[in-house]
């Protein structure tokens, strides 16, 4: 049994390539089913997909890693060679370390950000619902969550961290003299848009509007901020009304095209437009960035802004890495115990099975004696004697076999196992 992590992230792959491997939460279960059915021997599997990363975690035969990469490449519509150039494959302790660092926010574009932990928990639930989460990955992720909790509780890794949405507000402040004079449009109604709306609302812009494919969800979010709600289909015609546009939907294709933005710029008489595309794949066509008077930022463009304060958190990073190191050692010890070639779990299972068999035999014998009318005390005596003889037979036989050195080594082991001193009893223990 081996564990591995195969994926791409903001450090290894450009935005457009990451967009090919973006999966919405409701797509994870059928995607995992398709992946596992593509292999002759189905491994445990979990799929994590965010704007910054897509990662497949697996547990099983290591030979499944290469077919997994080929399957993922085919799913994203690229060659295996292209994906291999941007992907990382981590095995065993390195895979565990990576999972723990991701959960703790150490591998994020925003150092210490907490959103990734919730996204990992969602991914684990989806894998469990798909029947793809076995004992090994369950342990890996539960330990990841425990490590992340300790990191956040014991260090200041999240202190002074700037989120993507806060960075967007900061950039808008650099473009517009006063955010109270601007009109803001939010496209989408998911978690990222909710965060963005919260940050912009704190700066009391002139007006806010939310456009969403589902009006009901848009209205629910708009009511929190006193914002207008509009249909997604109306965005192209009304784009010119807004100074700032923040978009993050689950659309697989851009929903704001170059032509719509060009028309909006003309109607605005070249007053500047601030646009932030937080979606992966993109919501706004990349060609928009070349337009005069349009300032378009993607998640990758915000990277430099969110690094502010990173140096001051390096001490917390060192503390977090130490916690993660301990977690990795603990997980690998658990893995080794389960390995038939190195671990003690199979031996423990065999000992328990043998003890159960002896117990069953002696219980059956005792029941027969009771059925024949034998005295209860005599039956209990025979039961205890029979169990004792069975449990000590192998030990006593070993003490009488082999050369003197072997007998001496056996005698030491037997003394340690059977003749260890009883712990002293406290007065409380002695009470009935």
XYZ file of N, CA, C and O in Angstrom, residues 182-252:
284
model
N -17.765 55.020 -6.621
C -17.829 54.044 -7.710
C -19.025 53.110 -7.565
O -19.586 52.935 -6.484
N -19.398 52.525 -8.700
C -20.439 51.505 -8.741
C -19.776 50.151 -9.015
O -18.937 50.046 -9.918
N -20.152 49.154 -8.243
C -19.479 47.846 -8.313
C -20.478 46.777 -8.743
O -21.593 46.693 -8.210
N -20.056 45.944 -9.697
C -20.852 44.803 -10.149
C -20.140 43.519 -9.772
O -18.962 43.339 -10.083
N -20.858 42.616 -9.113
C -20.334 41.294 -8.781
C -21.043 40.270 -9.663
O -22.280 40.225 -9.692
N -20.259 39.459 -10.359
C -20.822 38.444 -11.253
C -20.606 37.088 -10.611
O -19.470 36.635 -10.451
N -21.717 36.446 -10.233
C -21.669 35.195 -9.476
C -22.220 35.418 -8.087
O -22.468 36.569 -7.680
N -22.432 34.329 -7.348
C -22.966 34.471 -5.990
C -22.394 33.417 -5.056
O -23.017 33.052 -4.069
N -21.191 32.929 -5.386
C -20.549 31.914 -4.563
C -19.766 32.514 -3.416
O -19.859 33.709 -3.106
N -18.925 31.675 -2.798
C -18.195 32.086 -1.604
C -17.224 33.225 -1.890
O -17.114 34.175 -1.097
N -16.512 33.157 -3.018
C -15.548 34.207 -3.334
C -16.236 35.551 -3.561
O -15.746 36.600 -3.116
N -17.364 35.533 -4.242
C -18.104 36.781 -4.474
C -18.648 37.323 -3.158
O -18.645 38.545 -2.912
N -19.099 36.437 -2.297
C -19.591 36.866 -0.980
C -18.474 37.567 -0.200
O -18.689 38.617 0.426
N -17.259 37.005 -0.252
C -16.123 37.633 0.424
C -15.787 38.985 -0.208
O -15.518 39.967 0.495
N -15.799 39.011 -1.545
C -15.489 40.265 -2.243
C -16.515 41.342 -1.912
O -16.157 42.504 -1.659
N -17.784 40.968 -1.922
C -18.838 41.929 -1.613
C -18.699 42.462 -0.188
O -18.918 43.651 0.076
N -18.285 41.588 0.726
C -18.087 42.007 2.117
C -16.984 43.063 2.216
O -17.140 44.079 2.915
N -15.870 42.828 1.507
C -14.752 43.772 1.557
C -15.106 45.105 0.890
O -14.767 46.174 1.408
N -15.772 45.050 -0.250
C -16.136 46.300 -0.933
C -17.211 47.050 -0.156
O -17.184 48.288 -0.090
N -18.167 46.324 0.413
C -19.247 46.976 1.171
C -18.696 47.773 2.343
O -19.244 48.820 2.716
N -17.582 47.301 2.909
C -16.967 48.019 4.029
C -16.444 49.382 3.612
O -16.254 50.271 4.459
N -16.238 49.597 2.301
C -15.755 50.886 1.795
C -16.907 51.751 1.275
O -16.670 52.805 0.693
N -18.136 51.312 1.490
C -19.376 52.039 1.148
C -19.364 52.652 -0.250
O -19.405 53.887 -0.402
N -19.282 51.818 -1.294
C -19.340 52.369 -2.657
C -20.700 52.988 -2.932
O -21.673 52.756 -2.189
N -20.801 53.749 -4.021
C -22.048 54.438 -4.364
C -23.186 53.429 -4.542
O -24.309 53.671 -4.101
N -22.895 52.335 -5.207
C -23.918 51.294 -5.371
C -23.241 49.953 -5.671
O -22.084 49.920 -6.114
N -23.973 48.867 -5.422
C -23.485 47.524 -5.698
C -24.589 46.734 -6.383
O -25.779 46.930 -6.089
N -24.200 45.860 -7.285
C -25.166 44.995 -7.971
C -24.582 43.590 -8.071
O -23.358 43.417 -8.168
N -25.476 42.604 -8.046
C -25.057 41.207 -8.144
C -25.794 40.559 -9.293
O -27.034 40.581 -9.353
N -25.015 39.996 -10.225
C -25.598 39.287 -11.369
C -25.308 37.809 -11.210
O -24.163 37.418 -10.976
N -26.349 36.992 -11.335
C -26.166 35.555 -11.170
C -27.121 34.796 -12.069
O -28.207 35.287 -12.409
N -26.711 33.609 -12.455
C -27.550 32.798 -13.331
C -28.869 32.443 -12.642
O -29.926 32.447 -13.246
N -28.782 32.156 -11.333
C -29.981 31.859 -10.552
C -30.369 33.096 -9.752
O -29.653 33.502 -8.831
N -31.501 33.713 -10.083
C -31.902 34.959 -9.433
C -32.111 34.785 -7.927
O -31.779 35.666 -7.141
N -32.663 33.646 -7.537
C -32.972 33.424 -6.125
C -31.710 33.519 -5.265
O -31.709 34.173 -4.218
N -30.635 32.861 -5.728
C -29.378 32.913 -4.966
C -28.801 34.328 -4.995
O -28.271 34.817 -3.995
N -28.907 34.981 -6.146
C -28.419 36.353 -6.241
C -29.170 37.292 -5.314
O -28.572 38.161 -4.669
N -30.489 37.132 -5.232
C -31.316 37.982 -4.369
C -30.960 37.776 -2.898
O -30.932 38.731 -2.119
N -30.684 36.535 -2.536
C -30.343 36.237 -1.137
C -29.063 36.960 -0.730
O -28.981 37.547 0.357
N -28.058 36.939 -1.613
C -26.796 37.617 -1.310
C -26.963 39.127 -1.394
O -26.448 39.871 -0.547
N -27.707 39.602 -2.393
C -27.902 41.044 -2.561
C -28.602 41.662 -1.362
O -28.306 42.803 -0.968
N -29.518 40.929 -0.747
C -30.269 41.465 0.399
C -29.354 41.745 1.587
O -29.639 42.617 2.412
N -28.255 41.025 1.678
C -27.320 41.239 2.794
C -26.601 42.574 2.684
O -26.214 43.166 3.699
N -26.395 43.030 1.451
C -25.587 44.229 1.241
C -26.388 45.405 0.683
O -25.810 46.436 0.335
N -27.704 45.261 0.582
C -28.513 46.317 0.010
C -28.173 46.546 -1.446
O -28.205 47.688 -1.935
N -27.826 45.463 -2.153
C -27.395 45.573 -3.547
C -28.540 45.271 -4.496
O -29.510 44.585 -4.144
N -28.415 45.759 -5.710
C -29.361 45.429 -6.779
C -29.052 44.025 -7.293
O -27.900 43.587 -7.265
N -30.063 43.320 -7.756
C -29.833 42.007 -8.348
C -30.232 42.058 -9.818
O -31.202 42.744 -10.183
N -29.479 41.399 -10.666
C -29.772 41.406 -12.092
C -29.465 40.037 -12.695
O -28.748 39.228 -12.105
N -30.024 39.799 -13.867
C -29.802 38.534 -14.565
C -28.424 38.540 -15.232
O -27.954 39.575 -15.691
N -27.839 37.361 -15.310
C -26.547 37.232 -15.961
C -26.615 37.660 -17.428
O -25.685 38.267 -17.967
N -27.756 37.382 -18.046
C -27.916 37.721 -19.468
C -27.922 39.227 -19.715
O -27.673 39.684 -20.839
N -28.204 40.017 -18.671
C -28.261 41.470 -18.830
C -26.900 42.143 -18.671
O -26.779 43.354 -18.906
N -25.880 41.379 -18.261
C -24.573 41.976 -17.976
C -23.972 42.693 -19.185
O -23.525 43.841 -19.056
N -23.925 42.080 -20.385
C -23.281 42.781 -21.521
C -23.871 44.158 -21.805
O -23.134 45.110 -22.115
N -25.207 44.281 -21.691
C -25.853 45.560 -22.009
C -25.690 46.603 -20.911
O -25.828 47.804 -21.171
N -25.405 46.169 -19.700
C -25.312 47.117 -18.584
C -23.900 47.292 -18.057
O -23.671 47.986 -17.071
N -22.945 46.669 -18.714
C -21.564 46.677 -18.231
C -21.016 48.093 -18.078
O -20.251 48.391 -17.140
N -21.434 49.000 -18.971
C -20.909 50.375 -18.959
C -21.305 51.160 -17.718
O -20.699 52.205 -17.411
N -22.324 50.681 -16.996
C -22.799 51.404 -15.815
C -21.843 51.287 -14.633
O -21.938 52.060 -13.675
N -20.931 50.327 -14.687
C -20.143 49.993 -13.496
C -18.670 50.343 -13.667
O -18.072 50.143 -14.719
N -18.102 50.853 -12.572
C -16.682 51.214 -12.574
C -15.797 50.015 -12.233
O -14.660 49.925 -12.696
N -16.311 49.120 -11.400
C -15.557 47.935 -10.978
C -16.407 46.691 -11.194
O -17.585 46.672 -10.825
N -15.813 45.665 -11.793
C -16.505 44.399 -12.038
C -15.668 43.276 -11.439
O -14.488 43.110 -11.788
N -16.250 42.519 -10.525
C -15.583 41.379 -9.885
C -16.357 40.131 -10.289
O -17.557 40.025 -10.009
N -15.691 39.191 -10.941
C -16.394 38.015 -11.458
C -15.777 36.718 -10.954
O -14.552 36.565 -10.930
N -16.641 35.800 -10.555
C -16.192 34.459 -10.156
C -17.373 33.506 -10.250
O -18.199 33.420 -9.342
N -17.490 32.817 -11.371
C -18.555 31.833 -11.563
C -17.927 30.480 -11.860
O -16.708 30.350 -11.995
N -18.775 29.479 -12.004
C -18.303 28.125 -12.326
C -18.443 27.829 -13.809
O -18.386 26.670 -14.232
N -18.620 28.861 -14.613
C -18.775 28.666 -16.053
C -17.505 28.078 -16.657
O -16.392 28.430 -16.266
N -17.678 27.180 -17.614
C -16.521 26.586 -18.289
C -16.025 27.456 -19.433
O -14.957 27.198 -19.987
